[in-house]
Amino acid sequence: MKSEQQMVSMRGLEKSYGGVHVLQGIDLDVAPGEKLSVIGPSGSGKSTLLRILMTLEQPTKGFIEIEGEPLWDMRLNGRAIPADSKHLRRMRSKVGMVFQHFNLFPHMTVLRNVTSAPIHVLRISRDEAEARAHELLDKVGLGAKVDAYPSQLSGGQKQRVAIARALAMYPKIMLFDEVTSALDPELVGEVLGVLRELAHRTDMTMILVTHEIRFAREISDRVVFIDHGQIVEQGPPERIFAEPTETRTREFLKSILEA
């Protein structure tokens, strides 16, 4: 497949903080509608990869395209120049992200948390935004919580509101950064259930950084294993989890399953 046919295309992506090389030359394509799980040990660069896609971090080196259009650069008179804020806002609107720690506004009700960005960023009417919010909150099983505040919700409920809030922006790509890692074990299933529905019932492109190996095996079209900022191995979940070819992958999966 040519890169312009991909939803996301990365070439030579690097990210350094001082002398620490977090990403070291990532080449990765993600097809439209693909469900991609990214696994690897803590500190391997997985979350940094998502944050760069969300324009929360700027790469040190390399190139990213979304739908064939540069993310961090723009064209002017045939030359590539650094993207301005208008370009970044437009590109960012294609991407939704759900974080580990919910990031809900504590002073806003659930309804306002979901409708605020569509109203103020997308300029959608309040009526349309609220109708969309009710629909999404029903989908994540929280239709009865529209008037609740985050402090009145469990961790799993907060994370489901965060998913509804991201979906309310009509993203083409959804990024999920270890969205169950901050939850008590008994609450993990309800969030994974929402993600499972999204994966099986929508054609949205999804990139999930996760340590939930069994879940990744179930919903992924492809799994990428990253270690020390490099892609060590990638392939269909059946092969990666059952017959990984790289020793480092086998060691990592063994340690996860034993834990």
PDB file of C-alpha atoms in Angstrom:
ATOM      1  CA  MET A   1       0.000   0.000   0.000  1.00  0.00           C
ATOM      2  CA  LYS A   2       1.244   3.498  -0.770  1.00  0.00           C
ATOM      3  CA  SER A   3       1.557   5.865   2.181  1.00  0.00           C
ATOM      4  CA  GLU A   4      -1.150   8.205   0.847  1.00  0.00           C
ATOM      5  CA  GLN A   5      -3.636   5.358   1.193  1.00  0.00           C
ATOM      6  CA  GLN A   6      -2.842   4.951   4.862  1.00  0.00           C
ATOM      7  CA  MET A   7      -4.696   6.682   7.661  1.00  0.00           C
ATOM      8  CA  VAL A   8      -1.380   7.189   9.488  1.00  0.00           C
ATOM      9  CA  SER A   9       2.128   6.932   8.084  1.00  0.00           C
ATOM     10  CA  MET A  10       5.330   7.446  10.126  1.00  0.00           C
ATOM     11  CA  ARG A  11       8.852   7.475   8.753  1.00  0.00           C
ATOM     12  CA  GLY A  12      12.065   7.738  10.752  1.00  0.00           C
ATOM     13  CA  LEU A  13      10.254   9.048  13.808  1.00  0.00           C
ATOM     14  CA  GLU A  14      12.563  10.019  16.656  1.00  0.00           C
ATOM     15  CA  LYS A  15      12.025  11.726  19.985  1.00  0.00           C
ATOM     16  CA  SER A  16      14.705  12.704  22.467  1.00  0.00           C
ATOM     17  CA  TYR A  17      14.612  14.417  25.831  1.00  0.00           C
ATOM     18  CA  GLY A  18      18.103  15.708  26.372  1.00  0.00           C
ATOM     19  CA  GLY A  19      20.341  12.701  25.861  1.00  0.00           C
ATOM     20  CA  VAL A  20      17.538  10.171  26.299  1.00  0.00           C
ATOM     21  CA  HIS A  21      16.310   8.709  23.003  1.00  0.00           C
ATOM     22  CA  VAL A  22      12.699   7.690  23.660  1.00  0.00           C
ATOM     23  CA  LEU A  23      11.870   6.871  20.029  1.00  0.00           C
ATOM     24  CA  GLN A  24      14.588   5.674  17.670  1.00  0.00           C
ATOM     25  CA  GLY A  25      13.491   5.623  14.044  1.00  0.00           C
ATOM     26  CA  ILE A  26       9.901   4.367  14.024  1.00  0.00           C
ATOM     27  CA  ASP A  27       8.478   3.369  10.616  1.00  0.00           C
ATOM     28  CA  LEU A  28       4.804   2.471  10.878  1.00  0.00           C
ATOM     29  CA  ASP A  29       1.681   2.582   8.715  1.00  0.00           C
ATOM     30  CA  VAL A  30      -1.877   2.243  10.016  1.00  0.00           C
ATOM     31  CA  ALA A  31      -4.623   1.479   7.495  1.00  0.00           C
ATOM     32  CA  PRO A  32      -8.068   3.108   7.538  1.00  0.00           C
ATOM     33  CA  GLY A  33     -10.291   1.223   9.965  1.00  0.00           C
ATOM     34  CA  GLU A  34      -7.409  -0.822  11.379  1.00  0.00           C
ATOM     35  CA  LYS A  35      -7.378  -1.764  15.076  1.00  0.00           C
ATOM     36  CA  LEU A  36      -3.735  -1.628  16.126  1.00  0.00           C
ATOM     37  CA  SER A  37      -2.462  -2.565  19.588  1.00  0.00           C
ATOM     38  CA  VAL A  38       0.939  -1.329  20.746  1.00  0.00           C
ATOM     39  CA  ILE A  39       2.553  -3.339  23.533  1.00  0.00           C
ATOM     40  CA  GLY A  40       5.881  -3.161  25.308  1.00  0.00           C
ATOM     41  CA  PRO A  41       7.535  -2.527  28.682  1.00  0.00           C
ATOM     42  CA  SER A  42       7.186   0.708  30.622  1.00  0.00           C
ATOM     43  CA  GLY A  43       9.416   3.444  29.234  1.00  0.00           C
ATOM     44  CA  SER A  44       9.626   1.894  25.774  1.00  0.00           C
ATOM     45  CA  GLY A  45       8.123   4.951  24.022  1.00  0.00           C
ATOM     46  CA  LYS A  46       4.545   3.744  23.485  1.00  0.00           C
ATOM     47  CA  SER A  47       2.780   6.720  25.094  1.00  0.00           C
ATOM     48  CA  THR A  48       5.194   9.179  23.489  1.00  0.00           C
ATOM     49  CA  LEU A  49       4.178   7.802  20.098  1.00  0.00           C
ATOM     50  CA  LEU A  50       0.516   8.607  20.819  1.00  0.00           C
ATOM     51  CA  ARG A  51       1.313  12.041  22.252  1.00  0.00           C
ATOM     52  CA  ILE A  52       3.180  12.965  19.051  1.00  0.00           C
ATOM     53  CA  LEU A  53       0.173  11.860  16.974  1.00  0.00           C
ATOM     54  CA  MET A  54      -2.054  14.025  19.186  1.00  0.00           C
ATOM     55  CA  THR A  55       0.390  16.970  18.690  1.00  0.00           C
ATOM     56  CA  LEU A  56       1.073  17.088  22.440  1.00  0.00           C
ATOM     57  CA  GLU A  57       4.751  16.375  21.775  1.00  0.00           C
ATOM     58  CA  GLN A  58       6.800  17.398  18.764  1.00  0.00           C
ATOM     59  CA  PRO A  59       9.106  14.804  17.192  1.00  0.00           C
ATOM     60  CA  THR A  60      12.838  15.463  17.235  1.00  0.00           C
ATOM     61  CA  LYS A  61      13.174  13.991  13.764  1.00  0.00           C
ATOM     62  CA  GLY A  62      11.076  12.157  11.188  1.00  0.00           C
ATOM     63  CA  PHE A  63       7.832  12.561   9.302  1.00  0.00           C
ATOM     64  CA  ILE A  64       4.167  11.802   9.988  1.00  0.00           C
ATOM     65  CA  GLU A  65       1.209  11.938   7.620  1.00  0.00           C
ATOM     66  CA  ILE A  66      -2.478  11.605   8.439  1.00  0.00           C
ATOM     67  CA  GLU A  67      -4.620  10.767   5.409  1.00  0.00           C
ATOM     68  CA  GLY A  68      -1.639  11.627   3.211  1.00  0.00           C
ATOM     69  CA  GLU A  69      -1.203  15.094   4.718  1.00  0.00           C
ATOM     70  CA  PRO A  70       1.834  16.094   6.806  1.00  0.00           C
ATOM     71  CA  LEU A  71       1.053  16.472  10.504  1.00  0.00           C
ATOM     72  CA  TRP A  72       3.927  18.616  11.743  1.00  0.00           C
ATOM     73  CA  ASP A  73       4.728  20.339   8.432  1.00  0.00           C
ATOM     74  CA  MET A  74       2.785  22.267   5.815  1.00  0.00           C
ATOM     75  CA  ARG A  75       3.418  23.241   2.213  1.00  0.00           C
ATOM     76  CA  LEU A  76       4.119  26.822   1.176  1.00  0.00           C
ATOM     77  CA  ASN A  77       5.091  27.537  -2.442  1.00  0.00           C
ATOM     78  CA  GLY A  78       6.138  23.920  -2.843  1.00  0.00           C
ATOM     79  CA  ARG A  79       8.360  23.948   0.249  1.00  0.00           C
ATOM     80  CA  ALA A  80       7.846  22.147   3.544  1.00  0.00           C
ATOM     81  CA  ILE A  81       7.757  24.543   6.491  1.00  0.00           C
ATOM     82  CA  PRO A  82       6.867  23.961  10.163  1.00  0.00           C
ATOM     83  CA  ALA A  83       3.114  23.762  10.693  1.00  0.00           C
ATOM     84  CA  ASP A  84       1.399  26.838  12.100  1.00  0.00           C
ATOM     85  CA  SER A  85      -1.250  26.704  14.832  1.00  0.00           C
ATOM     86  CA  LYS A  86      -4.119  26.723  12.317  1.00  0.00           C
ATOM     87  CA  HIS A  87      -2.741  23.671  10.510  1.00  0.00           C
ATOM     88  CA  LEU A  88      -2.118  21.828  13.778  1.00  0.00           C
ATOM     89  CA  ARG A  89      -5.660  22.555  14.998  1.00  0.00           C
ATOM     90  CA  ARG A  90      -7.133  21.219  11.770  1.00  0.00           C
ATOM     91  CA  MET A  91      -5.011  18.074  11.844  1.00  0.00           C
ATOM     92  CA  ARG A  92      -5.660  17.581  15.560  1.00  0.00           C
ATOM     93  CA  SER A  93      -9.396  17.571  14.860  1.00  0.00           C
ATOM     94  CA  LYS A  94      -8.934  14.239  13.050  1.00  0.00           C
ATOM     95  CA  VAL A  95      -7.580  12.573  16.185  1.00  0.00           C
ATOM     96  CA  GLY A  96      -9.224  11.776  19.520  1.00  0.00           C
ATOM     97  CA  MET A  97      -7.319  10.564  22.557  1.00  0.00           C
ATOM     98  CA  VAL A  98      -8.314   8.950  25.838  1.00  0.00           C
ATOM     99  CA  PHE A  99      -5.720   9.136  28.598  1.00  0.00           C
ATOM    100  CA  GLN A 100      -4.946   6.984  31.637  1.00  0.00           C
ATOM    101  CA  HIS A 101      -6.295   9.515  34.112  1.00  0.00           C
ATOM    102  CA  PHE A 102      -9.561  10.650  32.503  1.00  0.00           C
ATOM    103  CA  ASN A 103      -8.762  14.430  32.528  1.00  0.00           C
ATOM    104  CA  LEU A 104     -12.414  15.382  33.055  1.00  0.00           C
ATOM    105  CA  PHE A 105     -13.288  18.908  34.166  1.00  0.00           C
ATOM    106  CA  PRO A 106     -14.293  18.484  37.834  1.00  0.00           C
ATOM    107  CA  HIS A 107     -16.531  21.591  37.890  1.00  0.00           C
ATOM    108  CA  MET A 108     -18.612  20.436  34.897  1.00  0.00           C
ATOM    109  CA  THR A 109     -21.400  17.880  34.766  1.00  0.00           C
ATOM    110  CA  VAL A 110     -20.980  14.790  32.613  1.00  0.00           C
ATOM    111  CA  LEU A 111     -23.109  16.418  29.899  1.00  0.00           C
ATOM    112  CA  ARG A 112     -21.030  19.592  29.867  1.00  0.00           C
ATOM    113  CA  ASN A 113     -17.781  17.598  29.810  1.00  0.00           C
ATOM    114  CA  VAL A 114     -18.968  15.885  26.625  1.00  0.00           C
ATOM    115  CA  THR A 115     -20.494  18.944  24.915  1.00  0.00           C
ATOM    116  CA  SER A 116     -17.989  21.680  25.764  1.00  0.00           C
ATOM    117  CA  ALA A 117     -15.416  21.001  23.019  1.00  0.00           C
ATOM    118  CA  PRO A 118     -17.939  20.336  20.203  1.00  0.00           C
ATOM    119  CA  ILE A 119     -19.673  23.645  21.013  1.00  0.00           C
ATOM    120  CA  HIS A 120     -16.572  25.798  21.439  1.00  0.00           C
ATOM    121  CA  VAL A 121     -14.113  24.113  19.052  1.00  0.00           C
ATOM    122  CA  LEU A 122     -16.309  22.615  16.307  1.00  0.00           C
ATOM    123  CA  ARG A 123     -18.918  25.409  16.643  1.00  0.00           C
ATOM    124  CA  ILE A 124     -21.731  22.869  16.778  1.00  0.00           C
ATOM    125  CA  SER A 125     -25.036  24.167  18.117  1.00  0.00           C
ATOM    126  CA  ARG A 126     -25.823  23.349  21.737  1.00  0.00           C
ATOM    127  CA  ASP A 127     -28.883  21.321  20.710  1.00  0.00           C
ATOM    128  CA  GLU A 128     -26.869  19.200  18.271  1.00  0.00           C
ATOM    129  CA  ALA A 129     -23.997  18.753  20.735  1.00  0.00           C
ATOM    130  CA  GLU A 130     -26.350  17.678  23.512  1.00  0.00           C
ATOM    131  CA  ALA A 131     -28.205  15.242  21.247  1.00  0.00           C
ATOM    132  CA  ARG A 132     -24.880  13.698  20.233  1.00  0.00           C
ATOM    133  CA  ALA A 133     -23.745  13.576  23.880  1.00  0.00           C
ATOM    134  CA  HIS A 134     -26.916  11.780  24.994  1.00  0.00           C
ATOM    135  CA  GLU A 135     -26.471   9.251  22.186  1.00  0.00           C
ATOM    136  CA  LEU A 136     -22.826   8.592  23.092  1.00  0.00           C
ATOM    137  CA  LEU A 137     -23.465   8.431  26.830  1.00  0.00           C
ATOM    138  CA  ASP A 138     -26.215   5.893  26.188  1.00  0.00           C
ATOM    139  CA  LYS A 139     -23.723   3.843  24.148  1.00  0.00           C
ATOM    140  CA  VAL A 140     -21.214   3.776  27.007  1.00  0.00           C
ATOM    141  CA  GLY A 141     -23.950   2.938  29.524  1.00  0.00           C
ATOM    142  CA  LEU A 142     -24.074   6.301  31.274  1.00  0.00           C
ATOM    143  CA  GLY A 143     -27.252   7.854  29.928  1.00  0.00           C
ATOM    144  CA  ALA A 144     -28.559   8.258  33.484  1.00  0.00           C
ATOM    145  CA  LYS A 145     -25.463  10.163  34.645  1.00  0.00           C
ATOM    146  CA  VAL A 146     -25.721  13.297  32.481  1.00  0.00           C
ATOM    147  CA  ASP A 147     -26.194  15.602  35.489  1.00  0.00           C
ATOM    148  CA  ALA A 148     -23.575  13.943  37.700  1.00  0.00           C
ATOM    149  CA  TYR A 149     -20.181  15.481  38.424  1.00  0.00           C
ATOM    150  CA  PRO A 150     -16.906  13.522  38.040  1.00  0.00           C
ATOM    151  CA  SER A 151     -16.524  13.312  41.828  1.00  0.00           C
ATOM    152  CA  GLN A 152     -19.754  11.304  41.915  1.00  0.00           C
ATOM    153  CA  LEU A 153     -18.487   8.687  39.444  1.00  0.00           C
ATOM    154  CA  SER A 154     -16.353   5.580  39.789  1.00  0.00           C
ATOM    155  CA  GLY A 155     -13.072   5.366  37.911  1.00  0.00           C
ATOM    156  CA  GLY A 156     -14.631   3.139  35.275  1.00  0.00           C
ATOM    157  CA  GLN A 157     -17.505   5.582  34.780  1.00  0.00           C
ATOM    158  CA  LYS A 158     -15.075   8.509  34.465  1.00  0.00           C
ATOM    159  CA  GLN A 159     -13.137   6.639  31.800  1.00  0.00           C
ATOM    160  CA  ARG A 160     -16.330   5.867  29.881  1.00  0.00           C
ATOM    161  CA  VAL A 161     -17.256   9.570  29.991  1.00  0.00           C
ATOM    162  CA  ALA A 162     -13.760  10.356  28.662  1.00  0.00           C
ATOM    163  CA  ILE A 163     -14.353   7.954  25.759  1.00  0.00           C
ATOM    164  CA  ALA A 164     -17.722   9.577  24.992  1.00  0.00           C
ATOM    165  CA  ARG A 165     -16.098  13.025  25.145  1.00  0.00           C
ATOM    166  CA  ALA A 166     -13.411  12.040  22.629  1.00  0.00           C
ATOM    167  CA  LEU A 167     -15.977  10.470  20.274  1.00  0.00           C
ATOM    168  CA  ALA A 168     -18.102  13.633  20.433  1.00  0.00           C
ATOM    169  CA  MET A 169     -15.440  15.409  18.371  1.00  0.00           C
ATOM    170  CA  TYR A 170     -16.063  13.092  15.359  1.00  0.00           C
ATOM    171  CA  PRO A 171     -12.427  11.885  15.148  1.00  0.00           C
ATOM    172  CA  LYS A 172     -11.213   9.673  12.326  1.00  0.00           C
ATOM    173  CA  ILE A 173      -8.569   8.098  14.578  1.00  0.00           C
ATOM    174  CA  MET A 174      -8.944   7.193  18.235  1.00  0.00           C
ATOM    175  CA  LEU A 175      -5.893   6.809  20.475  1.00  0.00           C
ATOM    176  CA  PHE A 176      -6.168   4.954  23.792  1.00  0.00           C
ATOM    177  CA  ASP A 177      -3.242   5.268  26.199  1.00  0.00           C
ATOM    178  CA  GLU A 178      -3.370   2.498  28.830  1.00  0.00           C
ATOM    179  CA  VAL A 179      -6.958   3.491  29.596  1.00  0.00           C
ATOM    180  CA  THR A 180      -7.456   0.741  32.191  1.00  0.00           C
ATOM    181  CA  SER A 181      -4.143   1.055  34.048  1.00  0.00           C
ATOM    182  CA  ALA A 182      -5.464   3.533  36.661  1.00  0.00           C
ATOM    183  CA  LEU A 183      -8.598   1.499  37.395  1.00  0.00           C
ATOM    184  CA  ASP A 184      -9.328  -0.960  40.162  1.00  0.00           C
ATOM    185  CA  PRO A 185      -9.357  -4.504  38.719  1.00  0.00           C
ATOM    186  CA  GLU A 186     -13.128  -4.903  39.101  1.00  0.00           C
ATOM    187  CA  LEU A 187     -13.732  -1.789  36.950  1.00  0.00           C
ATOM    188  CA  VAL A 188     -11.481  -2.777  34.038  1.00  0.00           C
ATOM    189  CA  GLY A 189     -14.102  -4.990  32.365  1.00  0.00           C
ATOM    190  CA  GLU A 190     -16.665  -2.231  31.908  1.00  0.00           C
ATOM    191  CA  VAL A 191     -14.177  -0.022  30.043  1.00  0.00           C
ATOM    192  CA  LEU A 192     -12.870  -2.892  27.925  1.00  0.00           C
ATOM    193  CA  GLY A 193     -16.494  -3.672  27.055  1.00  0.00           C
ATOM    194  CA  VAL A 194     -16.930  -0.188  25.571  1.00  0.00           C
ATOM    195  CA  LEU A 195     -13.683  -0.511  23.596  1.00  0.00           C
ATOM    196  CA  ARG A 196     -14.736  -3.943  22.370  1.00  0.00           C
ATOM    197  CA  GLU A 197     -18.002  -2.484  21.047  1.00  0.00           C
ATOM    198  CA  LEU A 198     -16.117   0.312  19.286  1.00  0.00           C
ATOM    199  CA  ALA A 199     -13.669  -2.135  17.726  1.00  0.00           C
ATOM    200  CA  HIS A 200     -16.301  -4.599  16.524  1.00  0.00           C
ATOM    201  CA  ARG A 201     -19.081  -2.202  15.508  1.00  0.00           C
ATOM    202  CA  THR A 202     -17.319   0.789  13.934  1.00  0.00           C
ATOM    203  CA  ASP A 203     -14.876   1.334  11.079  1.00  0.00           C
ATOM    204  CA  MET A 204     -12.929   3.893  13.087  1.00  0.00           C
ATOM    205  CA  THR A 205      -9.147   3.607  13.076  1.00  0.00           C
ATOM    206  CA  MET A 206      -8.013   2.725  16.605  1.00  0.00           C
ATOM    207  CA  ILE A 207      -4.510   2.670  18.104  1.00  0.00           C
ATOM    208  CA  LEU A 208      -4.369   1.220  21.598  1.00  0.00           C
ATOM    209  CA  VAL A 209      -1.399   1.214  23.936  1.00  0.00           C
ATOM    210  CA  THR A 210      -2.331  -1.550  26.339  1.00  0.00           C
ATOM    211  CA  HIS A 211      -1.028  -4.136  28.768  1.00  0.00           C
ATOM    212  CA  GLU A 212      -4.290  -6.107  28.497  1.00  0.00           C
ATOM    213  CA  ILE A 213      -2.800  -8.894  26.393  1.00  0.00           C
ATOM    214  CA  ARG A 214      -5.899 -11.075  26.098  1.00  0.00           C
ATOM    215  CA  PHE A 215      -7.987  -8.065  25.091  1.00  0.00           C
ATOM    216  CA  ALA A 216      -5.424  -7.008  22.480  1.00  0.00           C
ATOM    217  CA  ARG A 217      -5.454 -10.508  21.054  1.00  0.00           C
ATOM    218  CA  GLU A 218      -9.235 -10.416  20.754  1.00  0.00           C
ATOM    219  CA  ILE A 219      -9.805  -7.029  19.094  1.00  0.00           C
ATOM    220  CA  SER A 220      -6.605  -6.251  17.157  1.00  0.00           C
ATOM    221  CA  ASP A 221      -5.978  -6.579  13.454  1.00  0.00           C
ATOM    222  CA  ARG A 222      -2.260  -6.181  14.175  1.00  0.00           C
ATOM    223  CA  VAL A 223      -0.003  -5.960  17.207  1.00  0.00           C
ATOM    224  CA  VAL A 224       3.227  -3.950  17.407  1.00  0.00           C
ATOM    225  CA  PHE A 225       5.819  -4.701  20.091  1.00  0.00           C
ATOM    226  CA  ILE A 226       8.067  -1.735  20.964  1.00  0.00           C
ATOM    227  CA  ASP A 227      11.140  -1.856  23.177  1.00  0.00           C
ATOM    228  CA  HIS A 228      13.733   0.870  23.782  1.00  0.00           C
ATOM    229  CA  GLY A 229      12.005   3.146  21.279  1.00  0.00           C
ATOM    230  CA  GLN A 230      12.165   0.668  18.392  1.00  0.00           C
ATOM    231  CA  ILE A 231       9.687  -1.679  16.765  1.00  0.00           C
ATOM    232  CA  VAL A 232      10.996  -5.137  17.593  1.00  0.00           C
ATOM    233  CA  GLU A 233       8.222  -7.171  16.011  1.00  0.00           C
ATOM    234  CA  GLN A 234       4.760  -6.750  14.507  1.00  0.00           C
ATOM    235  CA  GLY A 235       2.121  -8.975  12.968  1.00  0.00           C
ATOM    236  CA  PRO A 236      -1.315 -10.556  13.435  1.00  0.00           C
ATOM    237  CA  PRO A 237      -2.211 -11.106  17.108  1.00  0.00           C
ATOM    238  CA  GLU A 238      -2.461 -14.885  16.649  1.00  0.00           C
ATOM    239  CA  ARG A 239       1.196 -15.050  15.597  1.00  0.00           C
ATOM    240  CA  ILE A 240       2.624 -12.408  17.940  1.00  0.00           C
ATOM    241  CA  PHE A 241       1.033 -13.935  21.036  1.00  0.00           C
ATOM    242  CA  ALA A 242       1.337 -17.602  20.090  1.00  0.00           C
ATOM    243  CA  GLU A 243       4.574 -17.768  18.071  1.00  0.00           C
ATOM    244  CA  PRO A 244       6.641 -14.571  18.379  1.00  0.00           C
ATOM    245  CA  THR A 245       9.842 -14.766  16.372  1.00  0.00           C
ATOM    246  CA  GLU A 246      11.958 -12.364  18.447  1.00  0.00           C
ATOM    247  CA  THR A 247      13.500 -13.434  21.752  1.00  0.00           C
ATOM    248  CA  ARG A 248      12.746 -10.052  23.340  1.00  0.00           C
ATOM    249  CA  THR A 249       9.055 -10.403  22.453  1.00  0.00           C
ATOM    250  CA  ARG A 250       8.924 -13.869  23.983  1.00  0.00           C
ATOM    251  CA  GLU A 251      10.593 -12.625  27.176  1.00  0.00           C
ATOM    252  CA  PHE A 252       8.172  -9.702  27.494  1.00  0.00           C
ATOM    253  CA  LEU A 253       5.040 -11.813  26.937  1.00  0.00           C
ATOM    254  CA  LYS A 254       6.296 -14.438  29.399  1.00  0.00           C
ATOM    255  CA  SER A 255       6.808 -11.772  32.076  1.00  0.00           C
ATOM    256  CA  ILE A 256       3.326 -10.312  31.458  1.00  0.00           C
ATOM    257  CA  LEU A 257       1.555 -13.652  31.579  1.00  0.00           C
ATOM    258  CA  GLU A 258       3.416 -14.708  34.715  1.00  0.00           C
ATOM    259  CA  ALA A 259       2.457 -11.423  36.426  1.00  0.00           C
TER     260      ALA A 259
END
